[in-house]
Amino acid sequence: VKVTYVAHDGTRTELHGDPGDSVMSLAIAQGIDGIVGECGGSMMCATCHCYVEEDWAEATGPRMDGEEDMLESAACEVTERSRLSCQIKLTEAHDGLVVHLPEEQV
Ligand code: FES
């Protein structure tokens, strides 16, 4: 499953994950700077904030229960495209997904 991470400065990094990985865990495993993932994916921080590219909003679905509240403590502006990347679990349907990273996470 191919996922492209677009850093705040526009740098694009393409990674390949497996179904079941989260957008956060894949980024951490491959050393993407723009995602911190302090809580390890249990929706207890907001350091895995990302913006899902518009075309992918449907495939990634709505926010999970509780995600909204946690996003309130995100370091950067929260928009309608904001998600906690640990709550986006990859499936084959996400092949080609593009997420944008905020300027900072803490
Ligand atoms: Fe902490 Fe996603 S890693 S909320």
mmCIF file of N, CA and C and ligand atoms in Angstrom:
data_model
loop_
_atom_site.group_PDB
_atom_site.id
_atom_site.type_symbol
_atom_site.label_atom_id
_atom_site.label_comp_id
_atom_site.label_asym_id
_atom_site.label_seq_id
_atom_site.Cartn_x
_atom_site.Cartn_y
_atom_site.Cartn_z
ATOM 1 N N VAL A 1 0.857 -1.186 0.000
ATOM 2 C CA VAL A 1 0.000 0.000 0.000
ATOM 3 C C VAL A 1 0.892 1.235 0.000
ATOM 4 N N LYS A 2 0.808 2.025 -1.057
ATOM 5 C CA LYS A 2 1.683 3.198 -1.163
ATOM 6 C C LYS A 2 1.064 4.415 -0.472
ATOM 7 N N VAL A 3 1.853 5.060 0.384
ATOM 8 C CA VAL A 3 1.395 6.278 1.057
ATOM 9 C C VAL A 3 2.435 7.370 0.820
ATOM 10 N N THR A 4 1.977 8.549 0.409
ATOM 11 C CA THR A 4 2.892 9.678 0.218
ATOM 12 C C THR A 4 2.690 10.677 1.344
ATOM 13 N N TYR A 5 3.781 11.026 2.008
ATOM 14 C CA TYR A 5 3.769 12.017 3.084
ATOM 15 C C TYR A 5 4.354 13.309 2.515
ATOM 16 N N VAL A 6 3.604 14.377 2.621
ATOM 17 C CA VAL A 6 4.090 15.666 2.131
ATOM 18 C C VAL A 6 4.418 16.535 3.332
ATOM 19 N N ALA A 7 5.709 16.802 3.519
ATOM 20 C CA ALA A 7 6.147 17.601 4.657
ATOM 21 C C ALA A 7 5.695 19.040 4.494
ATOM 22 N N HIS A 8 5.788 19.794 5.567
ATOM 23 C CA HIS A 8 5.336 21.183 5.530
ATOM 24 C C HIS A 8 6.092 21.992 4.466
ATOM 25 N N ASP A 9 7.340 21.626 4.222
ATOM 26 C CA ASP A 9 8.130 22.362 3.222
ATOM 27 C C ASP A 9 7.907 21.828 1.802
ATOM 28 N N GLY A 10 6.980 20.899 1.659
ATOM 29 C CA GLY A 10 6.650 20.407 0.318
ATOM 30 C C GLY A 10 7.388 19.138 -0.091
ATOM 31 N N THR A 11 8.335 18.692 0.730
ATOM 32 C CA THR A 11 9.065 17.466 0.415
ATOM 33 C C THR A 11 8.126 16.269 0.456
ATOM 34 N N ARG A 12 8.142 15.491 -0.617
ATOM 35 C CA ARG A 12 7.263 14.318 -0.669
ATOM 36 C C ARG A 12 8.065 13.048 -0.443
ATOM 37 N N THR A 13 7.567 12.187 0.430
ATOM 38 C CA THR A 13 8.227 10.905 0.661
ATOM 39 C C THR A 13 7.209 9.801 0.441
ATOM 40 N N GLU A 14 7.563 8.854 -0.421
ATOM 41 C CA GLU A 14 6.672 7.740 -0.718
ATOM 42 C C GLU A 14 7.091 6.524 0.087
ATOM 43 N N LEU A 15 6.152 5.955 0.829
ATOM 44 C CA LEU A 15 6.464 4.754 1.593
ATOM 45 C C LEU A 15 5.513 3.637 1.194
ATOM 46 N N HIS A 16 5.941 2.412 1.467
ATOM 47 C CA HIS A 16 5.070 1.267 1.203
ATOM 48 C C HIS A 16 4.801 0.543 2.500
ATOM 49 N N GLY A 17 3.545 0.482 2.884
ATOM 50 C CA GLY A 17 3.155 -0.185 4.117
ATOM 51 C C GLY A 17 2.308 -1.404 3.817
ATOM 52 N N ASP A 18 2.001 -2.120 4.880
ATOM 53 C CA ASP A 18 1.140 -3.298 4.751
ATOM 54 C C ASP A 18 -0.241 -2.961 5.284
ATOM 55 N N PRO A 19 -1.247 -3.663 4.765
ATOM 56 C CA PRO A 19 -2.580 -3.478 5.342
ATOM 57 C C PRO A 19 -2.495 -3.745 6.847
ATOM 58 N N GLY A 20 -3.152 -2.913 7.632
ATOM 59 C CA GLY A 20 -3.093 -3.080 9.090
ATOM 60 C C GLY A 20 -2.141 -2.099 9.742
ATOM 61 N N ASP A 21 -1.122 -1.633 8.996
ATOM 62 C CA ASP A 21 -0.282 -0.548 9.510
ATOM 63 C C ASP A 21 -1.160 0.685 9.633
ATOM 64 N N SER A 22 -0.792 1.582 10.536
ATOM 65 C CA SER A 22 -1.484 2.874 10.524
ATOM 66 C C SER A 22 -0.592 3.872 9.797
ATOM 67 N N VAL A 23 -1.196 4.975 9.387
ATOM 68 C CA VAL A 23 -0.435 6.019 8.698
ATOM 69 C C VAL A 23 0.655 6.542 9.644
ATOM 70 N N MET A 24 0.367 6.497 10.949
ATOM 71 C CA MET A 24 1.366 6.913 11.948
ATOM 72 C C MET A 24 2.470 5.868 12.079
ATOM 73 N N SER A 25 2.112 4.598 12.290
ATOM 74 C CA SER A 25 3.151 3.598 12.563
ATOM 75 C C SER A 25 4.102 3.427 11.379
ATOM 76 N N LEU A 26 3.572 3.513 10.178
ATOM 77 C CA LEU A 26 4.422 3.423 8.991
ATOM 78 C C LEU A 26 5.423 4.582 8.967
ATOM 79 N N ALA A 27 4.927 5.779 9.268
ATOM 80 C CA ALA A 27 5.799 6.958 9.254
ATOM 81 C C ALA A 27 6.899 6.835 10.304
ATOM 82 N N ILE A 28 6.547 6.361 11.485
ATOM 83 C CA ILE A 28 7.532 6.221 12.572
ATOM 84 C C ILE A 28 8.575 5.166 12.166
ATOM 85 N N ALA A 29 8.098 4.048 11.660
ATOM 86 C CA ALA A 29 9.005 2.959 11.299
ATOM 87 C C ALA A 29 10.011 3.401 10.235
ATOM 88 N N GLN A 30 9.601 4.337 9.391
ATOM 89 C CA GLN A 30 10.469 4.751 8.285
ATOM 90 C C GLN A 30 11.124 6.106 8.532
ATOM 91 N N GLY A 31 10.961 6.627 9.741
ATOM 92 C CA GLY A 31 11.680 7.846 10.103
ATOM 93 C C GLY A 31 11.190 9.130 9.463
ATOM 94 N N ILE A 32 9.890 9.222 9.239
ATOM 95 C CA ILE A 32 9.336 10.489 8.742
ATOM 96 C C ILE A 32 9.347 11.503 9.894
ATOM 97 N N ASP A 33 9.984 12.647 9.664
ATOM 98 C CA ASP A 33 10.156 13.647 10.725
ATOM 99 C C ASP A 33 8.863 14.295 11.208
ATOM 100 N N GLY A 34 7.943 14.497 10.296
ATOM 101 C CA GLY A 34 6.768 15.311 10.619
ATOM 102 C C GLY A 34 5.729 14.638 11.487
ATOM 103 N N ILE A 35 5.954 13.385 11.870
ATOM 104 C CA ILE A 35 4.995 12.686 12.727
ATOM 105 C C ILE A 35 5.731 12.188 13.963
ATOM 106 N N VAL A 36 5.165 12.472 15.124
ATOM 107 C CA VAL A 36 5.831 12.086 16.371
ATOM 108 C C VAL A 36 5.190 10.825 16.975
ATOM 109 N N GLY A 37 3.882 10.840 17.129
ATOM 110 C CA GLY A 37 3.197 9.641 17.627
ATOM 111 C C GLY A 37 3.586 9.262 19.043
ATOM 112 N N GLU A 38 3.637 10.266 19.889
ATOM 113 C CA GLU A 38 4.090 10.105 21.272
ATOM 114 C C GLU A 38 3.398 8.982 22.041
ATOM 115 N N CYS A 39 2.105 8.827 21.869
ATOM 116 C CA CYS A 39 1.370 7.861 22.699
ATOM 117 C C CYS A 39 1.348 6.474 22.073
ATOM 118 N N GLY A 40 1.963 6.325 20.927
ATOM 119 C CA GLY A 40 2.036 5.002 20.312
ATOM 120 C C GLY A 40 0.743 4.568 19.643
ATOM 121 N N GLY A 41 -0.160 5.495 19.442
ATOM 122 C CA GLY A 41 -1.350 5.164 18.667
ATOM 123 C C GLY A 41 -2.608 4.946 19.484
ATOM 124 N N SER A 42 -2.579 5.354 20.762
ATOM 125 C CA SER A 42 -3.767 5.099 21.584
ATOM 126 C C SER A 42 -4.652 6.330 21.754
ATOM 127 N N MET A 43 -4.485 7.292 20.827
ATOM 128 C CA MET A 43 -5.336 8.484 20.818
ATOM 129 C C MET A 43 -5.230 9.289 22.111
ATOM 130 N N MET A 44 -4.017 9.334 22.665
ATOM 131 C CA MET A 44 -3.790 10.063 23.907
ATOM 132 C C MET A 44 -2.883 11.274 23.703
ATOM 133 N N CYS A 45 -2.480 11.521 22.479
ATOM 134 C CA CYS A 45 -1.674 12.714 22.212
ATOM 135 C C CYS A 45 -2.262 13.297 20.933
ATOM 136 N N ALA A 46 -1.637 14.305 20.395
ATOM 137 C CA ALA A 46 -2.102 14.760 19.087
ATOM 138 C C ALA A 46 -0.881 15.013 18.226
ATOM 139 N N THR A 47 0.163 14.242 18.491
ATOM 140 C CA THR A 47 1.430 14.468 17.785
ATOM 141 C C THR A 47 1.537 13.604 16.528
ATOM 142 N N CYS A 48 0.413 13.083 16.104
ATOM 143 C CA CYS A 48 0.397 12.344 14.836
ATOM 144 C C CYS A 48 -0.587 13.002 13.876
ATOM 145 N N HIS A 49 -0.876 14.276 14.165
ATOM 146 C CA HIS A 49 -1.812 15.066 13.348
ATOM 147 C C HIS A 49 -1.372 15.102 11.877
ATOM 148 N N CYS A 50 -2.310 14.863 10.988
ATOM 149 C CA CYS A 50 -2.006 15.033 9.560
ATOM 150 C C CYS A 50 -3.253 15.552 8.865
ATOM 151 N N TYR A 51 -3.057 16.027 7.649
ATOM 152 C CA TYR A 51 -4.165 16.485 6.824
ATOM 153 C C TYR A 51 -4.295 15.529 5.649
ATOM 154 N N VAL A 52 -5.436 14.881 5.557
ATOM 155 C CA VAL A 52 -5.660 13.933 4.461
ATOM 156 C C VAL A 52 -5.987 14.721 3.191
ATOM 157 N N GLU A 53 -5.319 14.398 2.093
ATOM 158 C CA GLU A 53 -5.602 15.090 0.838
ATOM 159 C C GLU A 53 -7.065 14.864 0.455
ATOM 160 N N GLU A 54 -7.660 15.934 -0.032
ATOM 161 C CA GLU A 54 -9.098 15.942 -0.280
ATOM 162 C C GLU A 54 -9.636 14.692 -1.001
ATOM 163 N N ASP A 55 -8.958 14.283 -2.044
ATOM 164 C CA ASP A 55 -9.410 13.136 -2.829
ATOM 165 C C ASP A 55 -9.494 11.854 -2.006
ATOM 166 N N TRP A 56 -8.846 11.849 -0.864
ATOM 167 C CA TRP A 56 -8.781 10.642 -0.056
ATOM 168 C C TRP A 56 -9.679 10.690 1.161
ATOM 169 N N ALA A 57 -10.431 11.753 1.295
ATOM 170 C CA ALA A 57 -11.276 11.927 2.468
ATOM 171 C C ALA A 57 -12.271 10.772 2.598
ATOM 172 N N GLU A 58 -12.838 10.368 1.472
ATOM 173 C CA GLU A 58 -13.842 9.324 1.528
ATOM 174 C C GLU A 58 -13.223 7.971 1.904
ATOM 175 N N ALA A 59 -12.106 7.669 1.280
ATOM 176 C CA ALA A 59 -11.464 6.374 1.541
ATOM 177 C C ALA A 59 -10.999 6.241 2.988
ATOM 178 N N THR A 60 -10.587 7.352 3.583
ATOM 179 C CA THR A 60 -10.088 7.268 4.956
ATOM 180 C C THR A 60 -11.227 7.376 5.966
ATOM 181 N N GLY A 61 -12.378 7.799 5.510
ATOM 182 C CA GLY A 61 -13.561 7.777 6.369
ATOM 183 C C GLY A 61 -13.612 8.898 7.387
ATOM 184 N N PRO A 62 -14.646 8.879 8.209
ATOM 185 C CA PRO A 62 -14.818 9.926 9.210
ATOM 186 C C PRO A 62 -13.880 9.713 10.399
ATOM 187 N N ARG A 63 -13.787 10.730 11.237
ATOM 188 C CA ARG A 63 -12.958 10.602 12.441
ATOM 189 C C ARG A 63 -13.544 9.560 13.382
ATOM 190 N N MET A 64 -12.656 8.948 14.156
ATOM 191 C CA MET A 64 -13.088 7.963 15.148
ATOM 192 C C MET A 64 -13.675 8.683 16.362
ATOM 193 N N ASP A 65 -14.391 7.941 17.184
ATOM 194 C CA ASP A 65 -14.896 8.466 18.449
ATOM 195 C C ASP A 65 -13.729 8.969 19.283
ATOM 196 N N GLY A 66 -13.813 10.189 19.727
ATOM 197 C CA GLY A 66 -12.766 10.704 20.607
ATOM 198 C C GLY A 66 -11.644 11.410 19.867
ATOM 199 N N GLU A 67 -11.586 11.194 18.581
ATOM 200 C CA GLU A 67 -10.494 11.790 17.803
ATOM 201 C C GLU A 67 -10.631 13.313 17.773
ATOM 202 N N GLU A 68 -11.852 13.736 17.617
ATOM 203 C CA GLU A 68 -12.159 15.162 17.563
ATOM 204 C C GLU A 68 -11.623 15.896 18.805
ATOM 205 N N ASP A 69 -11.918 15.335 19.978
ATOM 206 C CA ASP A 69 -11.494 15.952 21.240
ATOM 207 C C ASP A 69 -9.977 16.050 21.303
ATOM 208 N N MET A 70 -9.317 14.964 20.897
ATOM 209 C CA MET A 70 -7.861 14.941 20.975
ATOM 210 C C MET A 70 -7.245 15.950 20.011
ATOM 211 N N LEU A 71 -7.878 16.117 18.856
ATOM 212 C CA LEU A 71 -7.342 17.062 17.861
ATOM 213 C C LEU A 71 -7.308 18.483 18.402
ATOM 214 N N GLU A 72 -8.155 18.753 19.393
ATOM 215 C CA GLU A 72 -8.163 20.096 19.971
ATOM 216 C C GLU A 72 -6.817 20.455 20.573
ATOM 217 N N SER A 73 -6.047 19.452 20.959
ATOM 218 C CA SER A 73 -4.731 19.791 21.517
ATOM 219 C C SER A 73 -3.600 19.704 20.486
ATOM 220 N N ALA A 74 -3.956 19.607 19.220
ATOM 221 C CA ALA A 74 -2.920 19.595 18.181
ATOM 222 C C ALA A 74 -2.184 20.936 18.160
ATOM 223 N N ALA A 75 -0.895 20.881 17.838
ATOM 224 C CA ALA A 75 -0.065 22.090 17.853
ATOM 225 C C ALA A 75 -0.436 23.045 16.722
ATOM 226 N N CYS A 76 -0.858 22.503 15.599
ATOM 227 C CA CYS A 76 -1.151 23.347 14.445
ATOM 228 C C CYS A 76 -2.644 23.400 14.167
ATOM 229 N N GLU A 77 -2.985 24.306 13.296
ATOM 230 C CA GLU A 77 -4.377 24.532 12.934
ATOM 231 C C GLU A 77 -5.079 23.229 12.545
ATOM 232 N N VAL A 78 -6.280 23.063 13.073
ATOM 233 C CA VAL A 78 -7.075 21.887 12.735
ATOM 234 C C VAL A 78 -8.085 22.296 11.665
ATOM 235 N N THR A 79 -8.120 21.547 10.567
ATOM 236 C CA THR A 79 -9.062 21.865 9.501
ATOM 237 C C THR A 79 -9.996 20.665 9.326
ATOM 238 N N GLU A 80 -10.906 20.773 8.381
ATOM 239 C CA GLU A 80 -11.824 19.641 8.179
ATOM 240 C C GLU A 80 -11.092 18.414 7.641
ATOM 241 N N ARG A 81 -9.874 18.608 7.165
ATOM 242 C CA ARG A 81 -9.101 17.473 6.652
ATOM 243 C C ARG A 81 -8.191 16.857 7.714
ATOM 244 N N SER A 82 -8.204 17.450 8.917
ATOM 245 C CA SER A 82 -7.321 16.964 9.986
ATOM 246 C C SER A 82 -7.731 15.591 10.493
ATOM 247 N N ARG A 83 -6.737 14.730 10.672
ATOM 248 C CA ARG A 83 -6.958 13.419 11.280
ATOM 249 C C ARG A 83 -5.774 13.105 12.188
ATOM 250 N N LEU A 84 -6.005 12.197 13.120
ATOM 251 C CA LEU A 84 -4.903 11.612 13.865
ATOM 252 C C LEU A 84 -4.448 10.436 13.008
ATOM 253 N N SER A 85 -3.203 10.472 12.579
ATOM 254 C CA SER A 85 -2.776 9.465 11.593
ATOM 255 C C SER A 85 -2.739 8.055 12.179
ATOM 256 N N CYS A 86 -2.697 7.941 13.509
ATOM 257 C CA CYS A 86 -2.710 6.594 14.105
ATOM 258 C C CYS A 86 -4.083 5.949 13.974
ATOM 259 N N GLN A 87 -5.081 6.749 13.660
ATOM 260 C CA GLN A 87 -6.431 6.211 13.544
ATOM 261 C C GLN A 87 -6.793 5.889 12.098
ATOM 262 N N ILE A 88 -5.841 6.051 11.204
ATOM 263 C CA ILE A 88 -6.075 5.645 9.810
ATOM 264 C C ILE A 88 -5.309 4.346 9.592
ATOM 265 N N LYS A 89 -6.039 3.247 9.598
ATOM 266 C CA LYS A 89 -5.422 1.935 9.388
ATOM 267 C C LYS A 89 -5.465 1.619 7.906
ATOM 268 N N LEU A 90 -4.309 1.270 7.374
ATOM 269 C CA LEU A 90 -4.216 1.044 5.935
ATOM 270 C C LEU A 90 -4.927 -0.235 5.495
ATOM 271 N N THR A 91 -5.601 -0.127 4.367
ATOM 272 C CA THR A 91 -6.153 -1.293 3.679
ATOM 273 C C THR A 91 -5.726 -1.146 2.218
ATOM 274 N N GLU A 92 -6.006 -2.155 1.417
ATOM 275 C CA GLU A 92 -5.646 -2.078 -0.007
ATOM 276 C C GLU A 92 -6.314 -0.871 -0.666
ATOM 277 N N ALA A 93 -7.441 -0.452 -0.122
ATOM 278 C CA ALA A 93 -8.180 0.662 -0.703
ATOM 279 C C ALA A 93 -7.438 1.992 -0.548
ATOM 280 N N HIS A 94 -6.393 1.990 0.271
ATOM 281 C CA HIS A 94 -5.649 3.224 0.509
ATOM 282 C C HIS A 94 -4.411 3.358 -0.372
ATOM 283 N N ASP A 95 -4.241 2.452 -1.316
ATOM 284 C CA ASP A 95 -3.054 2.502 -2.162
ATOM 285 C C ASP A 95 -3.021 3.824 -2.933
ATOM 286 N N GLY A 96 -1.984 4.620 -2.686
ATOM 287 C CA GLY A 96 -1.876 5.923 -3.352
ATOM 288 C C GLY A 96 -2.237 7.099 -2.451
ATOM 289 N N LEU A 97 -2.618 6.783 -1.221
ATOM 290 C CA LEU A 97 -3.016 7.817 -0.249
ATOM 291 C C LEU A 97 -1.967 8.918 -0.114
ATOM 292 N N VAL A 98 -2.439 10.148 0.003
ATOM 293 C CA VAL A 98 -1.532 11.288 0.214
ATOM 294 C C VAL A 98 -1.959 12.030 1.479
ATOM 295 N N VAL A 99 -1.020 12.203 2.397
ATOM 296 C CA VAL A 99 -1.296 13.000 3.600
ATOM 297 C C VAL A 99 -0.272 14.128 3.703
ATOM 298 N N HIS A 100 -0.741 15.249 4.201
ATOM 299 C CA HIS A 100 0.127 16.414 4.392
ATOM 300 C C HIS A 100 0.414 16.561 5.881
ATOM 301 N N LEU A 101 1.629 16.971 6.202
ATOM 302 C CA LEU A 101 2.017 17.063 7.598
ATOM 303 C C LEU A 101 2.046 18.515 8.059
ATOM 304 N N PRO A 102 1.647 18.738 9.309
ATOM 305 C CA PRO A 102 1.658 20.109 9.822
ATOM 306 C C PRO A 102 3.083 20.577 10.090
ATOM 307 N N GLU A 103 3.216 21.875 10.322
ATOM 308 C CA GLU A 103 4.543 22.460 10.526
ATOM 309 C C GLU A 103 5.205 21.880 11.772
ATOM 310 N N GLU A 104 4.416 21.690 12.824
ATOM 311 C CA GLU A 104 4.981 21.093 14.048
ATOM 312 C C GLU A 104 3.926 20.262 14.753
ATOM 313 N N GLN A 105 4.398 19.386 15.649
ATOM 314 C CA GLN A 105 3.484 18.466 16.334
ATOM 315 C C GLN A 105 3.412 18.723 17.838
ATOM 316 N N VAL A 106 4.370 19.507 18.340
ATOM 317 C CA VAL A 106 4.327 19.769 19.789
ATOM 318 C C VAL A 106 4.434 21.254 20.077
HETATM 319 FE FE1 FES B 1 -0.998 9.634 19.830
HETATM 320 FE FE2 FES B 1 -2.005 9.226 17.395
HETATM 321 S S1 FES B 1 -0.098 8.662 18.141
HETATM 322 S S2 FES B 1 -2.938 10.142 19.085
#
